[in-house]
Coordinates of C-alpha atoms in Angstrom, one line a residue:
M1 CA -0.3 23.0 -28.6
P2 CA -1.3 19.3 -28.7
I3 CA -0.6 17.3 -25.5
E4 CA 1.2 13.9 -25.9
F5 CA 1.7 11.4 -23.2
T6 CA 2.4 7.7 -22.6
T7 CA -0.5 5.3 -21.7
F8 CA -0.8 1.6 -21.1
R9 CA -3.6 -0.4 -22.7
G10 CA -5.2 -3.7 -22.6
S11 CA -5.5 -5.9 -25.8
P12 CA -7.5 -8.8 -27.2
D13 CA -4.9 -11.3 -26.0
S14 CA -4.8 -9.6 -22.5
S15 CA -1.2 -8.4 -22.9
I16 CA -0.3 -4.9 -21.8
K17 CA 0.7 -2.5 -24.6
E18 CA 2.5 0.8 -24.3
S19 CA 1.0 3.5 -26.5
K20 CA 1.0 7.3 -27.0
N21 CA -2.1 9.5 -26.6
T22 CA -2.3 12.9 -28.2
R23 CA -5.0 15.4 -27.1
P24 CA -5.7 19.0 -28.2
D25 CA -4.7 21.9 -26.0
L26 CA -6.7 22.3 -22.8
T27 CA -10.0 24.1 -23.0
D28 CA -12.7 25.2 -20.6
N29 CA -12.2 23.4 -17.2
E30 CA -9.8 20.7 -18.3
V31 CA -6.8 19.8 -16.2
L32 CA -3.6 18.0 -17.3
V33 CA -2.5 15.8 -14.5
Q34 CA 1.0 14.3 -14.3
I35 CA 0.5 10.8 -12.9
T36 CA 2.6 9.9 -9.9
A37 CA 0.7 6.8 -8.7
S38 CA -2.0 4.5 -9.8
G39 CA -3.8 1.8 -7.9
V40 CA -4.4 -1.6 -9.6
C41 CA -8.0 -2.7 -9.0
G42 CA -9.7 -6.0 -9.6
T43 CA -12.0 -4.1 -12.1
D44 CA -9.0 -3.5 -14.3
E45 CA -8.7 -7.2 -14.9
H46 CA -12.2 -7.2 -16.3
F47 CA -11.1 -4.8 -19.0
R48 CA -7.6 -6.2 -19.7
S49 CA -8.7 -7.9 -22.9
K50 CA -10.3 -4.7 -24.3
D51 CA -8.4 -2.3 -26.5
M52 CA -8.5 0.6 -24.0
C53 CA -6.3 2.5 -21.6
L54 CA -6.4 0.9 -18.2
G55 CA -6.6 2.2 -14.7
H56 CA -9.0 4.3 -12.6
E57 CA -7.3 4.9 -9.3
G58 CA -5.2 7.9 -10.2
A59 CA -3.1 10.4 -8.2
G60 CA -0.8 13.1 -9.4
R61 CA 0.1 16.7 -9.8
V62 CA -1.6 19.4 -11.8
K63 CA 0.7 20.2 -14.7
A64 CA -1.5 22.6 -16.6
I65 CA -5.0 24.0 -16.5
G66 CA -7.6 25.2 -18.9
P67 CA -8.8 28.8 -19.1
N68 CA -11.9 28.3 -16.9
V69 CA -10.4 26.2 -14.1
K70 CA -11.1 27.7 -10.7
S71 CA -10.4 25.0 -8.1
F72 CA -6.8 24.0 -8.9
K73 CA -3.5 25.5 -9.8
V74 CA -0.3 24.1 -11.2
G75 CA 1.4 21.9 -8.7
D76 CA -1.7 20.9 -6.7
R77 CA -2.0 17.2 -5.8
V78 CA -5.2 15.6 -7.1
G79 CA -6.7 12.2 -7.6
W80 CA -9.6 10.7 -9.6
G81 CA -11.6 7.5 -9.6
F82 CA -14.2 5.5 -11.6
L83 CA -16.4 8.4 -12.7
H84 CA -15.3 11.1 -15.2
D85 CA -18.4 13.1 -16.0
C86 CA -22.1 13.4 -15.8
C87 CA -24.9 15.4 -17.4
G88 CA -25.5 17.6 -14.3
Q89 CA -29.2 18.0 -15.1
C90 CA -31.0 14.8 -14.4
N91 CA -32.7 13.9 -11.1
Q92 CA -29.8 11.6 -10.1
C93 CA -27.3 14.4 -10.6
L94 CA -29.4 17.0 -8.9
S95 CA -29.9 14.8 -5.9
G96 CA -26.2 14.1 -5.5
N97 CA -26.4 10.6 -7.0
E98 CA -24.4 11.3 -10.2
V99 CA -23.0 7.8 -10.2
F100 CA -26.4 6.7 -11.5
C101 CA -26.7 9.5 -14.1
P102 CA -27.9 7.9 -17.4
G103 CA -25.4 10.0 -19.3
R104 CA -22.4 9.4 -17.0
K105 CA -19.0 8.8 -18.3
A106 CA -17.1 6.2 -16.4
Y107 CA -14.2 3.8 -16.6
G108 CA -14.6 1.1 -19.3
G109 CA -17.3 3.0 -21.1
A110 CA -15.9 6.4 -21.9
D111 CA -12.5 8.2 -22.3
L112 CA -11.0 4.9 -23.5
D113 CA -7.9 6.7 -24.7
Q114 CA -6.6 7.5 -21.2
G115 CA -6.6 6.1 -17.7
S116 CA -4.4 6.0 -14.6
F117 CA -2.0 3.4 -16.1
G118 CA 0.1 6.1 -17.8
L119 CA 2.2 9.2 -17.3
A120 CA -0.5 11.8 -17.7
A121 CA -4.2 12.3 -18.3
V122 CA -6.7 15.1 -18.9
W123 CA -9.8 15.4 -16.8
K124 CA -12.5 17.9 -15.9
E125 CA -11.7 19.8 -12.7
T126 CA -15.2 18.8 -11.3
F127 CA -14.2 15.2 -11.2
L128 CA -10.8 15.7 -9.6
F129 CA -10.3 15.5 -5.8
S130 CA -7.7 17.4 -3.7
I131 CA -5.4 15.0 -1.9
P132 CA -5.0 15.9 1.8
D133 CA -1.5 16.9 2.8
N134 CA -0.9 13.9 5.2
I135 CA -1.8 11.3 2.5
T136 CA 0.9 10.4 0.1
D137 CA 0.2 10.0 -3.6
A138 CA 0.9 6.2 -3.4
D139 CA -1.5 5.9 -0.5
A140 CA -4.1 8.1 -2.1
A141 CA -4.4 6.2 -5.3
P142 CA -6.1 3.0 -3.9
L143 CA -8.5 5.2 -1.9
M144 CA -9.9 6.6 -5.2
C145 CA -11.8 3.4 -5.8
G146 CA -11.1 0.9 -3.1
G147 CA -11.6 3.5 -0.3
A148 CA -14.6 5.1 -2.0
T149 CA -16.3 1.7 -2.4
V150 CA -16.1 0.6 1.2
F151 CA -16.8 4.2 2.6
N152 CA -19.9 4.5 0.4
A153 CA -21.3 1.2 1.7
L154 CA -20.8 2.4 5.3
R155 CA -21.6 6.1 5.0
K156 CA -24.5 6.2 2.5
Y157 CA -26.4 3.5 4.3
D158 CA -26.2 5.2 7.6
T159 CA -23.8 3.0 9.6
Q160 CA -24.1 3.9 13.3
P161 CA -21.3 3.6 15.9
T162 CA -23.4 1.2 18.0
E163 CA -23.6 -1.3 15.1
R164 CA -21.6 -4.5 14.7
V165 CA -20.1 -4.6 11.2
G166 CA -18.9 -7.9 9.7
V167 CA -16.2 -7.9 7.1
V168 CA -15.7 -11.1 5.0
G169 CA -12.1 -11.2 3.6
I170 CA -9.0 -9.3 4.4
G171 CA -7.7 -8.2 1.0
G172 CA -7.7 -5.0 -1.1
L173 CA -11.2 -3.9 0.0
G174 CA -11.4 -5.8 3.3
H175 CA -8.4 -4.3 5.0
L176 CA -9.8 -0.8 4.2
A177 CA -13.3 -1.7 5.3
I178 CA -11.9 -2.8 8.7
Q179 CA -10.2 0.6 9.2
F180 CA -13.1 2.8 8.1
A181 CA -15.7 0.8 10.1
A182 CA -13.5 0.8 13.2
K183 CA -12.8 4.6 13.0
M184 CA -16.6 5.1 12.7
G185 CA -16.8 3.6 16.2
C186 CA -18.2 0.2 15.2
E187 CA -17.4 -3.1 16.5
V188 CA -15.8 -4.9 13.6
V189 CA -16.1 -8.6 13.3
V190 CA -13.7 -10.1 10.6
F191 CA -14.0 -13.4 8.9
S192 CA -11.2 -15.0 6.9
S193 CA -10.6 -18.6 5.8
T194 CA -7.7 -19.2 8.1
D195 CA -6.1 -17.7 11.2
S196 CA -3.1 -16.4 9.3
K197 CA -4.3 -12.8 9.2
R198 CA -5.8 -12.7 12.7
E199 CA -3.2 -10.4 14.3
E200 CA -3.1 -8.1 11.2
A201 CA -6.9 -7.8 11.3
L202 CA -6.8 -6.9 15.0
G203 CA -4.1 -4.4 14.4
L204 CA -6.2 -2.7 11.7
G205 CA -9.1 -2.2 14.2
A206 CA -11.0 -5.5 14.3
T207 CA -12.6 -6.3 17.6
E208 CA -13.2 -10.0 16.8
F209 CA -11.8 -12.5 14.3
Y210 CA -13.1 -15.8 13.1
A211 CA -11.5 -18.4 10.8
T212 CA -14.2 -20.0 8.7
K213 CA -12.6 -22.8 6.7
G214 CA -14.5 -26.0 7.4
V215 CA -16.8 -24.2 10.0
K216 CA -20.5 -24.9 9.7
D217 CA -21.7 -23.2 12.9
L218 CA -20.2 -19.8 13.6
Q219 CA -20.4 -18.6 17.2
V220 CA -19.9 -14.8 17.3
G221 CA -21.8 -13.7 20.4
R222 CA -23.9 -10.7 19.5
K223 CA -25.2 -10.8 15.9
L224 CA -24.3 -8.5 13.1
D225 CA -26.1 -5.4 11.8
K226 CA -24.1 -5.2 8.5
L227 CA -22.0 -7.6 6.5
L228 CA -19.5 -6.4 3.9
V229 CA -18.5 -9.1 1.6
T230 CA -15.1 -8.2 0.0
T231 CA -14.1 -11.6 -1.4
S232 CA -14.4 -12.5 -5.0
R233 CA -16.5 -15.5 -4.1
M234 CA -19.7 -15.3 -2.1
P235 CA -19.6 -17.1 1.3
D236 CA -21.7 -20.0 2.3
W237 CA -24.9 -18.2 3.3
T238 CA -26.1 -21.1 5.3
V239 CA -23.2 -20.3 7.7
F240 CA -23.6 -16.5 7.7
M241 CA -27.4 -16.0 7.8
P242 CA -27.8 -17.3 11.4
I243 CA -25.4 -14.6 12.7
L244 CA -27.3 -11.7 11.2
N245 CA -29.7 -9.5 13.2
P246 CA -33.2 -9.0 11.9
G247 CA -33.1 -6.2 9.3
A248 CA -29.3 -6.6 8.8
Q249 CA -27.8 -5.4 5.5
I250 CA -25.5 -7.5 3.3
F251 CA -23.2 -5.6 0.9
P252 CA -21.5 -7.6 -1.9
L253 CA -18.7 -5.2 -2.9
V254 CA -16.6 -7.1 -5.4
V255 CA -17.4 -7.0 -9.1
A256 CA -18.0 -10.6 -10.1
H257 CA -20.0 -12.7 -12.6
G258 CA -22.8 -15.0 -11.7
D259 CA -25.8 -14.9 -9.4
I260 CA -26.3 -14.5 -5.7
S261 CA -28.4 -17.1 -4.0
L262 CA -29.6 -16.7 -0.4
P263 CA -31.6 -19.1 1.8
Y264 CA -35.1 -17.8 1.1
W265 CA -36.8 -18.4 4.4
E266 CA -34.1 -16.8 6.5
F267 CA -33.9 -13.9 4.1
L268 CA -37.7 -13.4 4.3
H269 CA -38.5 -13.8 7.9
L270 CA -35.5 -11.9 9.2
A271 CA -36.2 -9.0 6.8
I272 CA -32.6 -9.2 5.6
R273 CA -31.6 -6.5 3.0
L274 CA -29.3 -7.3 0.2
Q275 CA -27.9 -3.9 -0.7
G276 CA -26.2 -3.1 -4.0
S277 CA -23.5 -0.4 -3.6
V278 CA -21.2 1.3 -6.0
I279 CA -18.6 4.0 -5.7
S280 CA -19.2 7.2 -3.8
P281 CA -20.8 10.3 -5.3
R282 CA -18.4 13.2 -5.3
F283 CA -19.4 14.8 -2.0
Q284 CA -18.9 11.5 -0.2
H285 CA -15.7 10.9 -2.0
R286 CA -14.4 14.2 -0.5
Q287 CA -15.7 13.1 2.9
M288 CA -13.8 9.8 2.5
L289 CA -10.5 11.5 1.8
D290 CA -11.0 13.9 4.7
F291 CA -12.0 11.1 7.0
A292 CA -9.0 9.0 6.0
A293 CA -6.7 11.9 6.6
H294 CA -8.2 12.7 10.0
H295 CA -8.0 9.2 11.2
N296 CA -4.8 8.2 9.5
I297 CA -6.4 5.4 7.4
K298 CA -4.0 4.1 4.8
P299 CA -3.9 1.2 2.5
I300 CA -1.2 -1.4 2.8
I301 CA 0.5 -1.3 -0.6
Q302 CA 3.1 -2.9 -2.8
K303 CA 4.8 -0.8 -5.4
F304 CA 5.4 -1.8 -9.0
P305 CA 7.0 0.1 -11.9
M306 CA 4.7 2.0 -14.3
S307 CA 5.8 0.0 -17.3
V308 CA 4.6 -2.9 -19.4
D309 CA 6.5 -5.4 -17.2
G310 CA 5.5 -3.7 -14.0
I311 CA 1.8 -3.7 -14.8
T312 CA 2.0 -7.3 -16.1
E313 CA 3.5 -8.4 -12.8
A314 CA 1.2 -6.4 -10.6
M315 CA -1.9 -7.8 -12.4
Q316 CA -0.6 -11.3 -12.4
R317 CA 0.0 -11.2 -8.7
L318 CA -3.4 -9.6 -8.1
A319 CA -5.1 -12.4 -10.1
E320 CA -3.2 -15.0 -8.1
G321 CA -4.2 -13.4 -4.8
H322 CA -0.6 -12.5 -3.9
V323 CA -0.8 -8.8 -3.5
R324 CA -0.7 -7.4 0.1
Y325 CA -3.1 -5.6 -0.2
R326 CA -3.2 -3.0 -3.0
A327 CA -0.8 -2.9 -5.9
V328 CA 0.4 0.7 -6.7
L329 CA 2.1 1.6 -10.0
V330 CA 4.7 4.4 -9.9
P331 CA 6.7 6.0 -12.7
Q332 CA 10.1 4.4 -12.6
A333 CA 12.0 7.5 -11.5
Q334 CA 9.8 7.5 -8.3
E335 CA 10.1 3.8 -7.4
A336 CA 12.4 4.6 -4.5

């Protein structure tokens, strides 16, 4: 029998629209997921004016399975993120880098008729992730992109517990980056425009905190080995380059428009590495969830109803910088 469920879409005027999606009965390794929570990511704002279903930080429960599903059963808790499918045959897929597969299917470019802003979705079992028992659905949802993004930057590029890791910004990504880096054993040095988030940053695991507004000469003691930039705007590089060790890596993690401009001489003679980084491949995504469960890493969330009004409010507050720190949509019966 065909499967019908509610979704929420963007539109040319950027308003949120409720719609119905109808899909054929499950085949092969398809899984029908009843959505119980969805994170709201800054990337969703980029697609808000497109006629497509929004959301890519999904969590829920398996409601039905196709005939060839082996990994999940009805009732299991699962999540999914930015990537939906890959060819499985190219060099990138065979080397565990399916996020770079030329034939990948990902949010914003494929499966435009469904997303995590809705009441259900159908995905391949190979792109679903089991949610550990000690992580709630609402906490799991932001980890599916936000958590995977910061974990990938740290894990894929061989962060060591002896390193000093800088985090610029304490927001949706930054507050997760602090926790992951701290639990990896690193000294975590946090930079924010004002002192208002100092105690919160230290409580999340930061070892040092510096307010940067109006500062032209940062004094941080030992220099940094990695710098994760989690703000929507790039920092003043003339301030940050002097506090980086030779060979340090810079990770710009927020999707933004425009160019990155670095002081050329400092970049050259210090052998600084500007490292692009995207979401985790699946094996690291699984590691991220296990690591978060083991170390009790959780996002700080605010819940909003899974409705046109709830989504509109959540995205408006996100655009204004008023979410602390990840907005999570929940079906209205679950708001409590």
